[in-house]
XYZ file of C-alpha atoms in Angstrom:
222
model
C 60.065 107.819 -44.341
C 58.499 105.899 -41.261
C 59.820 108.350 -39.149
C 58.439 110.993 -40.889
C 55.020 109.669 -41.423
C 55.009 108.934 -37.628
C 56.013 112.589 -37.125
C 53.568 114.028 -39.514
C 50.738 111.483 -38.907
C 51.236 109.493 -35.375
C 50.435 105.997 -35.052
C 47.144 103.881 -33.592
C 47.799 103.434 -30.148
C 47.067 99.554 -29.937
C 46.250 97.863 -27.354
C 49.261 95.306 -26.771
C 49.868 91.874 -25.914
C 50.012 92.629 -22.143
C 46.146 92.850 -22.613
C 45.827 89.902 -24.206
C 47.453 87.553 -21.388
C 50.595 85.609 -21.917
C 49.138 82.860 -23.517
C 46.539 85.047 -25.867
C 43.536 83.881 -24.265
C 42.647 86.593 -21.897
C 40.054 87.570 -24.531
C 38.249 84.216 -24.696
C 37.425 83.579 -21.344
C 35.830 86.908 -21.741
C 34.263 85.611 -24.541
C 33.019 82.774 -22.436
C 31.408 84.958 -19.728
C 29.588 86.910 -21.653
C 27.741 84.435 -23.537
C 27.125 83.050 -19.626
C 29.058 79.926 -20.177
C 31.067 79.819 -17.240
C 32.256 76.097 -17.539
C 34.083 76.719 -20.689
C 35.669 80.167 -19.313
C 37.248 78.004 -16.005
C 38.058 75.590 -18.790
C 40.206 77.710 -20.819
C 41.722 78.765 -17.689
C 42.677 75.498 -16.726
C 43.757 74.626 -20.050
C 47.648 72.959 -20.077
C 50.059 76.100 -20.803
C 52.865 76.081 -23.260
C 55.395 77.030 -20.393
C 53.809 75.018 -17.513
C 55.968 73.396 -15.204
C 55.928 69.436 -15.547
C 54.000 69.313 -12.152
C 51.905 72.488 -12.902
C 50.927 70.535 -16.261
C 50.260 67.016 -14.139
C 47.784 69.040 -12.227
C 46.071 70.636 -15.352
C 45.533 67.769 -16.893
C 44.596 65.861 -14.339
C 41.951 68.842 -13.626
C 40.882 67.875 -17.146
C 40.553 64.377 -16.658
C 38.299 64.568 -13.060
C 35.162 62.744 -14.969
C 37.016 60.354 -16.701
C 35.091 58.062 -14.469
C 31.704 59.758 -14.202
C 30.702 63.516 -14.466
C 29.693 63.673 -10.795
C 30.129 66.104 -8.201
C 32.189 64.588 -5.798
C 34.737 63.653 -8.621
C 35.077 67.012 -9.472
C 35.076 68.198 -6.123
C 38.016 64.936 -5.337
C 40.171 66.343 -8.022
C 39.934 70.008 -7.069
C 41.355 69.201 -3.586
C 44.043 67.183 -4.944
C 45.003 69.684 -7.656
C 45.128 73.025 -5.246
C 47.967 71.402 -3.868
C 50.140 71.231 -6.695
C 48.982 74.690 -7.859
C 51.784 77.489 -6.953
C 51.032 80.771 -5.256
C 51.285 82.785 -8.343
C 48.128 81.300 -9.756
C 45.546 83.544 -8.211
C 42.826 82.532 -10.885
C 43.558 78.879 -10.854
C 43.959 78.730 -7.176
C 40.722 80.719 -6.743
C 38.694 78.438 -9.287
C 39.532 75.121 -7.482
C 39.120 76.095 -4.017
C 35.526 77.253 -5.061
C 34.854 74.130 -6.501
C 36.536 71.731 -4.061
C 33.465 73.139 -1.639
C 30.873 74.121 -4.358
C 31.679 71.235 -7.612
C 30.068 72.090 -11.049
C 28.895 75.590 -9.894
C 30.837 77.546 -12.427
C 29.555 80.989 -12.135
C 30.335 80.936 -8.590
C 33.930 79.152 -9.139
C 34.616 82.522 -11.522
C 33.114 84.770 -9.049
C 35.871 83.934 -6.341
C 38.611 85.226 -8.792
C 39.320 88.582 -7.216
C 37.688 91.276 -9.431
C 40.639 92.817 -10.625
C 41.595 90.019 -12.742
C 37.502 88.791 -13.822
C 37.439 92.858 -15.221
C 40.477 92.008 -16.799
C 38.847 89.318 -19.237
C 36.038 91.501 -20.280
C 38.874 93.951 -21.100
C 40.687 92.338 -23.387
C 37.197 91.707 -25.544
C 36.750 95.005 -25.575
C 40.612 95.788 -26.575
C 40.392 92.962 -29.457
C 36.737 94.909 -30.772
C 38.973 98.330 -30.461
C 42.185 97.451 -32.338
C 40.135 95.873 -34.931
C 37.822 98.782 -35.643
C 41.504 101.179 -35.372
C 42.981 99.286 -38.291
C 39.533 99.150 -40.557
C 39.169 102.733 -39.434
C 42.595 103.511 -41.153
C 43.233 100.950 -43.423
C 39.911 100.832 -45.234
C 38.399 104.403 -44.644
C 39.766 108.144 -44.980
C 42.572 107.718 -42.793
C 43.477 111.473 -43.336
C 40.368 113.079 -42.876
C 37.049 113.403 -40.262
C 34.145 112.235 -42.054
C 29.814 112.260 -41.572
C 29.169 109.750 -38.719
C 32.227 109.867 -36.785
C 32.404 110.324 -32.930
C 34.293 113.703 -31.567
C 34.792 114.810 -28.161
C 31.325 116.404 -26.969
C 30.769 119.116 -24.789
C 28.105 117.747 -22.244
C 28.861 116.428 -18.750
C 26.719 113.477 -18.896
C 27.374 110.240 -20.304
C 25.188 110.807 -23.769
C 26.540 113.873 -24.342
C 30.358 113.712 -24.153
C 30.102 111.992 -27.916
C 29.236 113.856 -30.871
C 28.249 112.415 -34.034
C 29.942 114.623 -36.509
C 27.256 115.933 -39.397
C 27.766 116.533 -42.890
C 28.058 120.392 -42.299
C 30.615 119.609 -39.451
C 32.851 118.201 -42.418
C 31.861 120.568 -44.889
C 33.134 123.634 -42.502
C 35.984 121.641 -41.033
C 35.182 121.544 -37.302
C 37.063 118.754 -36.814
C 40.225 116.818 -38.093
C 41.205 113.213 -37.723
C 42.796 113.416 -34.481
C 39.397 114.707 -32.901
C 37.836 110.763 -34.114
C 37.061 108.626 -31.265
C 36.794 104.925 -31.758
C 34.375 103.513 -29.110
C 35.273 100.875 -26.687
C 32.102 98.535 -26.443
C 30.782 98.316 -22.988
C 27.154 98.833 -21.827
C 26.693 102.547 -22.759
C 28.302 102.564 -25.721
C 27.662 105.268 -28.090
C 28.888 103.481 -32.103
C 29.567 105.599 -35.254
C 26.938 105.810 -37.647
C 29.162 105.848 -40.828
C 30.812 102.289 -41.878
C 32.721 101.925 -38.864
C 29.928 101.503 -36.455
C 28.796 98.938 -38.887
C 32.062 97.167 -38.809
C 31.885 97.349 -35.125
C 28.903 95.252 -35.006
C 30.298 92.603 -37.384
C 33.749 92.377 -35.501
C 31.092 91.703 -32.317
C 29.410 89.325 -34.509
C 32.041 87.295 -35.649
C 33.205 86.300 -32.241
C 29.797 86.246 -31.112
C 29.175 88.940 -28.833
C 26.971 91.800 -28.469
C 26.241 95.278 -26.772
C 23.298 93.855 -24.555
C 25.908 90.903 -23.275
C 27.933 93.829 -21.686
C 25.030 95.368 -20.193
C 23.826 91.855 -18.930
C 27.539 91.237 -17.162
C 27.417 92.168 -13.294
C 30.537 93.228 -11.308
């Protein structure tokens, strides 16, 4: 019967764990940077690791302990020297973070900046993938899951960004332009176009509940 429905019906094409990091909190040092809070983003990427060497976890914590006696620069700046050497090559975020702030202590939003842009993209990724496969499932799970509907997005016809969405009317269901496997589900980013049926609504309060919105994407620079 699964096989069938999957034949007759495909499947939501999730975004997977791989997106999510290793140790699920890719998406929250997104989080972090787009509210601006840059301390608590190298924080959670500092954080001790469930699979962290013993040494690897020595320097974490002792990363997490540099104001234990005073929250001053050169403590901070102390502790990052000490701790690059313990981290391994494979730690390009880490690695990046603390040699930053060995030369530049407590200056955060330059400390994230040094992470090659590759991986920072990646963390604004994965907030985006979490908003997706959240909208996917209420999309399916909670609305028509077999048929287009007033308010959906469809593939437009225009060249330009505005245009290559189309918010499907009332007399585009009625006539049967399109079916279900025309419906696009946005991913949030700074020119994002939502559905004006439920789901963009349900967009908005999946952005809300983890506290982000579509102006903090626009605000984010490369």
């Amino acid at each position: 019967q699964a096989a069938k429905s999957m034949k007759d019906k495909g499947f939501i094409n999730y975004f997977g764990t791989q997106r999510f990091g290793k140790f699920n909190d890719t998406h929250l040092v997104g989080i972090a940077v787009l509210k601006g809070d840059f301390k608590k983003a190298v924080d959670i990427l500092m954080e001790i690791k469930p699979e962290d060497r013993q040494d690897i976890a020595k320097a974490r914590k002792d990363w997490q302990e540099r104001f234990k006696y005073g929250e001053t620069k050169e403590n901070e700046s102390t502790t990052a020297k000490k701790v690059l050497k313990r981290l391994n090559r494979f730690m390009t975020g880490e690695i990046a973070i603390v040699q930053c702030l060995a030369k530049h202590p407590m200056d955060y939003k330059r400390a994230f900046g040094c992470i090659p842009k590759n991986l920072r993209m990646m963390f604004l990724h994965a907030v985006q993938s979490l908003i997706w496969n959240r909208a996917a499932s209420y999309r399916i799970g909670s609305m028509d899951r077999d048929n287009v509907i007033a308010g959906d997005l469809v593939p437009g016809e225009g060249e330009d960004f505005a245009s290559r969405v189309k918010v499907v009317t009332p007399d585009d269901v009625t006539s049967n332009r399109y079916n279900i496997e025309d419906v696009m589900i946005p991913l949030v980013g700074r020119k994002t176009v939502l559905p004006t049926n439920e789901l963009g609504a349900t967009i908005e309060t999946i952005m809300n509940e983890i506290g982000v919105t579509i102006d903090m994407f626009k605000g984010v620079q490369d």
